[in-house]
PDB file of C-alpha atoms in Angstrom:
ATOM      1  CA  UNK S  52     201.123  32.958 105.855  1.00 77.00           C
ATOM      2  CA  UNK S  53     199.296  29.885 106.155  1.00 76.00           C
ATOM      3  CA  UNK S  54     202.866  28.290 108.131  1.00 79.00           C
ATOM      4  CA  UNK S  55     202.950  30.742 110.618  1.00 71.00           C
ATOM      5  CA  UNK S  56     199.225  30.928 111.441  1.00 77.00           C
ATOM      6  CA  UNK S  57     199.843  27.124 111.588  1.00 75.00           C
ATOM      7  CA  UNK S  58     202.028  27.957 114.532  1.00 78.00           C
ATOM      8  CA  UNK S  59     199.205  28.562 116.792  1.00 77.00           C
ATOM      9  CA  UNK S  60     196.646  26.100 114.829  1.00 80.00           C
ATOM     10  CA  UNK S  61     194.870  28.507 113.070  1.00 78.00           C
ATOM     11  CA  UNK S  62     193.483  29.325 109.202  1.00 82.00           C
ATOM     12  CA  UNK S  63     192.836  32.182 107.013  1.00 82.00           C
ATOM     13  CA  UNK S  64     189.301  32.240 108.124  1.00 87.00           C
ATOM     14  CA  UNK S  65     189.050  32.658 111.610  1.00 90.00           C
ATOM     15  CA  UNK S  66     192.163  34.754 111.884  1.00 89.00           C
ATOM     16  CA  UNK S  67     190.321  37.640 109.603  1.00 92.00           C
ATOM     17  CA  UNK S  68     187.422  37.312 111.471  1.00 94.00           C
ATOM     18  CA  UNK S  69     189.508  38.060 114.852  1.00 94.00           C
ATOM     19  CA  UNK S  70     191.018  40.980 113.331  1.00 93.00           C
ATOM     20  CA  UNK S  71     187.857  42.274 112.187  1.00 95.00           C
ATOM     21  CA  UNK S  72     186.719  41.980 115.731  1.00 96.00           C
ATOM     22  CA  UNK S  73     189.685  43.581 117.175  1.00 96.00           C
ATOM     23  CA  UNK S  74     189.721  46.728 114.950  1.00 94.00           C
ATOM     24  CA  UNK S  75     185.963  47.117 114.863  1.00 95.00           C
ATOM     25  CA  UNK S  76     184.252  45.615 117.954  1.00 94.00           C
ATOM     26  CA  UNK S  77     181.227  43.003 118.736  1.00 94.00           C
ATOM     27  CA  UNK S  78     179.104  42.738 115.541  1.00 93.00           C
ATOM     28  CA  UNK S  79     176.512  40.302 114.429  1.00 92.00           C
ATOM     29  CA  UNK S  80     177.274  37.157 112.869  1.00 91.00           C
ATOM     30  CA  UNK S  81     175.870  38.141 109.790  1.00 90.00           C
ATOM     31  CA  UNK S  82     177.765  41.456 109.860  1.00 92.00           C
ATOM     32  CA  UNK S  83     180.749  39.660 110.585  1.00 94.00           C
ATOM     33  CA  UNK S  84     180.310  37.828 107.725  1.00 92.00           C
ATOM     34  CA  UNK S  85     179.294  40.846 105.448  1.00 92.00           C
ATOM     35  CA  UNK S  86     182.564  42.719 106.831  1.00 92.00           C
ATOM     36  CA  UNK S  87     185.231  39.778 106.148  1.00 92.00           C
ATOM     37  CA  UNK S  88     183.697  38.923 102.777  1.00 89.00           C
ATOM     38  CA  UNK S  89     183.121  34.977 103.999  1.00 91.00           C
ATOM     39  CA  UNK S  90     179.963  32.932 103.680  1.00 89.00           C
ATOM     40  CA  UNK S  91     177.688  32.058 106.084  1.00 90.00           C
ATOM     41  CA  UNK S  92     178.239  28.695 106.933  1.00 91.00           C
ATOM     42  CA  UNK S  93     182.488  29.736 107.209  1.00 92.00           C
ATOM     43  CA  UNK S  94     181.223  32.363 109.822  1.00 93.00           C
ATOM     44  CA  UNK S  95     179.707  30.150 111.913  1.00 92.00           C
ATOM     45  CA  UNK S  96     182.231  27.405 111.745  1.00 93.00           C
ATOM     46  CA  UNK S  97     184.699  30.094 112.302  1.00 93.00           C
ATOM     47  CA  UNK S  98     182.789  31.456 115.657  1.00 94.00           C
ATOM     48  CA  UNK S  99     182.236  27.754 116.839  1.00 94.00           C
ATOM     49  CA  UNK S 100     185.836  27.159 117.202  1.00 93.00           C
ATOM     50  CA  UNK S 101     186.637  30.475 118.207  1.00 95.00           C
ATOM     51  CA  UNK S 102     184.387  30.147 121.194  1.00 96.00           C
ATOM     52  CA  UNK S 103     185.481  26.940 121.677  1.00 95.00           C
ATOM     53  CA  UNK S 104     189.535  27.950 122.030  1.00 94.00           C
ATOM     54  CA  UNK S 105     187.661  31.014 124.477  1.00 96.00           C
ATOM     55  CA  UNK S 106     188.708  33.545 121.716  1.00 96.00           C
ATOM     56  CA  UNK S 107     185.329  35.155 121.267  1.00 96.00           C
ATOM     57  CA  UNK S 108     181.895  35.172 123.006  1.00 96.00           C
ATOM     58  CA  UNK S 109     178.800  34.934 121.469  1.00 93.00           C
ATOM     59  CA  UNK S 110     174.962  36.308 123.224  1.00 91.00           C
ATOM     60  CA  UNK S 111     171.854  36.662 121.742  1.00 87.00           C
ATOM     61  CA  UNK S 112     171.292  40.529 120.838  1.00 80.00           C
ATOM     62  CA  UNK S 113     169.272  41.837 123.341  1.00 82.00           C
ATOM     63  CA  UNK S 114     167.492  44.283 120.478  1.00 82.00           C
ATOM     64  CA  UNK S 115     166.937  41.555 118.202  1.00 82.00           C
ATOM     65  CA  UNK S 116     166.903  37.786 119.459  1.00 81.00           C
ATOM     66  CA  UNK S 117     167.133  36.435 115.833  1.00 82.00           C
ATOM     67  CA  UNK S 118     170.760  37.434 116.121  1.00 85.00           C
ATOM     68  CA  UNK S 119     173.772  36.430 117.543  1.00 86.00           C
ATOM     69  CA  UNK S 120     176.248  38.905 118.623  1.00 93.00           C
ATOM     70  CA  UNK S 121     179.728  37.922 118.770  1.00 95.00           C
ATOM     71  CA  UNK S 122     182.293  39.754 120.812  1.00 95.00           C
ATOM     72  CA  UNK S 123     186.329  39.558 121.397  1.00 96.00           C
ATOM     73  CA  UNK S 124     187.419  38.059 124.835  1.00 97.00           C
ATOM     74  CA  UNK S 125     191.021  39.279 126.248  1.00 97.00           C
ATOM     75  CA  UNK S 126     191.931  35.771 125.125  1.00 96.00           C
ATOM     76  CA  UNK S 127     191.399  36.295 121.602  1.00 96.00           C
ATOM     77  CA  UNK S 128     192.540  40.403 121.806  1.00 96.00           C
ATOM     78  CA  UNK S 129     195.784  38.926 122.713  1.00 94.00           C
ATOM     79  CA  UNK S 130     195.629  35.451 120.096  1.00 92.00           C
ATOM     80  CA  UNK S 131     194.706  38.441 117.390  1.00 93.00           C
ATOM     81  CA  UNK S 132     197.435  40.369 118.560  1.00 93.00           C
ATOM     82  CA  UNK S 133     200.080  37.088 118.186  1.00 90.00           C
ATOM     83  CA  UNK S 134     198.545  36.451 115.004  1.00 89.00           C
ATOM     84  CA  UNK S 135     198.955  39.368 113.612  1.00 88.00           C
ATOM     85  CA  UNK S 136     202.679  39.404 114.194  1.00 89.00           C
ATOM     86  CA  UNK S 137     203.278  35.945 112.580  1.00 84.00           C
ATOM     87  CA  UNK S 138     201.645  37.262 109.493  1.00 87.00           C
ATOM     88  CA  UNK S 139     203.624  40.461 109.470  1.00 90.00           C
ATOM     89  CA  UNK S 140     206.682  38.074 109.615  1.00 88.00           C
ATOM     90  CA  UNK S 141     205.442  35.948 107.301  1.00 87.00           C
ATOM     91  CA  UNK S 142     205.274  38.963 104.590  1.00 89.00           C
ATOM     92  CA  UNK S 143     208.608  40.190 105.784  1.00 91.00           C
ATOM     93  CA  UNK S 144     210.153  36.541 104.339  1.00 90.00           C
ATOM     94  CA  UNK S 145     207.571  36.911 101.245  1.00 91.00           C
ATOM     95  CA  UNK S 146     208.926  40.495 100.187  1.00 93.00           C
ATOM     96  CA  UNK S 147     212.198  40.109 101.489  1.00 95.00           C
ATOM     97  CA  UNK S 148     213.928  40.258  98.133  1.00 96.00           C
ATOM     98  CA  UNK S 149     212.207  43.711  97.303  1.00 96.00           C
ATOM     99  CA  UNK S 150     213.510  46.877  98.765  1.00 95.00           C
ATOM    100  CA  UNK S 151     211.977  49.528 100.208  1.00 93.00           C
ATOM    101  CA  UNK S 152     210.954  51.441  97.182  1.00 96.00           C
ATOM    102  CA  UNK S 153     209.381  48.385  95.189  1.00 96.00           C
ATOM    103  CA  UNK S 154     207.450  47.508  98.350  1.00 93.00           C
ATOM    104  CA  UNK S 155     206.021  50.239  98.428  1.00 94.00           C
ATOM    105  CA  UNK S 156     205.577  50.379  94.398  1.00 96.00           C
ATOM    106  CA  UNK S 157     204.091  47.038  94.583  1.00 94.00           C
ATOM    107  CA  UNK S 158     201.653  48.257  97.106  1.00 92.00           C
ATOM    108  CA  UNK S 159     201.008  51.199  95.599  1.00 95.00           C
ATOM    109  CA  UNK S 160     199.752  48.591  92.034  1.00 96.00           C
ATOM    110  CA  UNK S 161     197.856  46.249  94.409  1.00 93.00           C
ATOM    111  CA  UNK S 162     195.527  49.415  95.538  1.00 93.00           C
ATOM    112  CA  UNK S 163     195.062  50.363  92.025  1.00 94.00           C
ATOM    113  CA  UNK S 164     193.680  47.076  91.005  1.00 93.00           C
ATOM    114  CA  UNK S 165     191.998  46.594  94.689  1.00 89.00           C
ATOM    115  CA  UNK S 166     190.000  49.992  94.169  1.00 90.00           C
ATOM    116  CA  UNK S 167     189.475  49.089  90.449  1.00 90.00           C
ATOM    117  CA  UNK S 168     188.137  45.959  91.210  1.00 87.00           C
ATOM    118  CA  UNK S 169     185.865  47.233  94.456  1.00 82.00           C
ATOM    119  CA  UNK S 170     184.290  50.043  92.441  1.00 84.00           C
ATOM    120  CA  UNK S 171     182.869  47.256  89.850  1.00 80.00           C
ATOM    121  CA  UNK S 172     181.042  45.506  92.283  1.00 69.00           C
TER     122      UNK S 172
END
């Protein structure tokens, strides 16, 4: 994964945290953080240099001016969107030797030790 989100110079981080945006919409800073499960000082490297490729916007929340909301530009809707495909190639290559029944078995053993996992927190 990392190789093809090297394709368009980006990392783990601030890839998830344009997803997040895409599927959910402008959120805090701190939500953002809360919702991609990264710490507070990867959030806000992560939203520097996504403002600074013009991937995301941030503006003081007009409701609470402690907080910085950040929001998806159509730059970044359609980086997300690029992104997104060169990871679902990238697991294409990584399962390629399963068929289509142990993909989905695998994925069916992930979830049971995701939701495992989740509920002990």
């Amino acid at each position: 994964m990392n190789e093809h989100l090297a394709i368009h110079d980006f990392r783990p981080p601030p890839y998830v945290m344009l997803l997040t945006l895409q599927e959910s919409g402008a959120m805090s800073q701190a939500e953002l953080g809360a919702r991609t499960a990264l710490d507070r000082s990867d959030v806000t490297e992560g939203v520097r240099l996504l403002v600074a490729r013009g991937c995301v916007r941030q503006s003081v929340d007009p409701h609470d001016r402690r907080r910085n909301v950040v929001s998806l530009t159509p730059a970044g809707d359609r980086m997300a969107t690029d992104l997104l495909a060169e990871v679902d190639a990238a697991q294409a290559e990584f399962m390629a030797p399963l068929d289509a029944d142990q993909r989905e078995q695998l994925r069916g053993l992930l979830t049971v030790l995701l939701d495992y996992h989740v509920s002990r927190e």
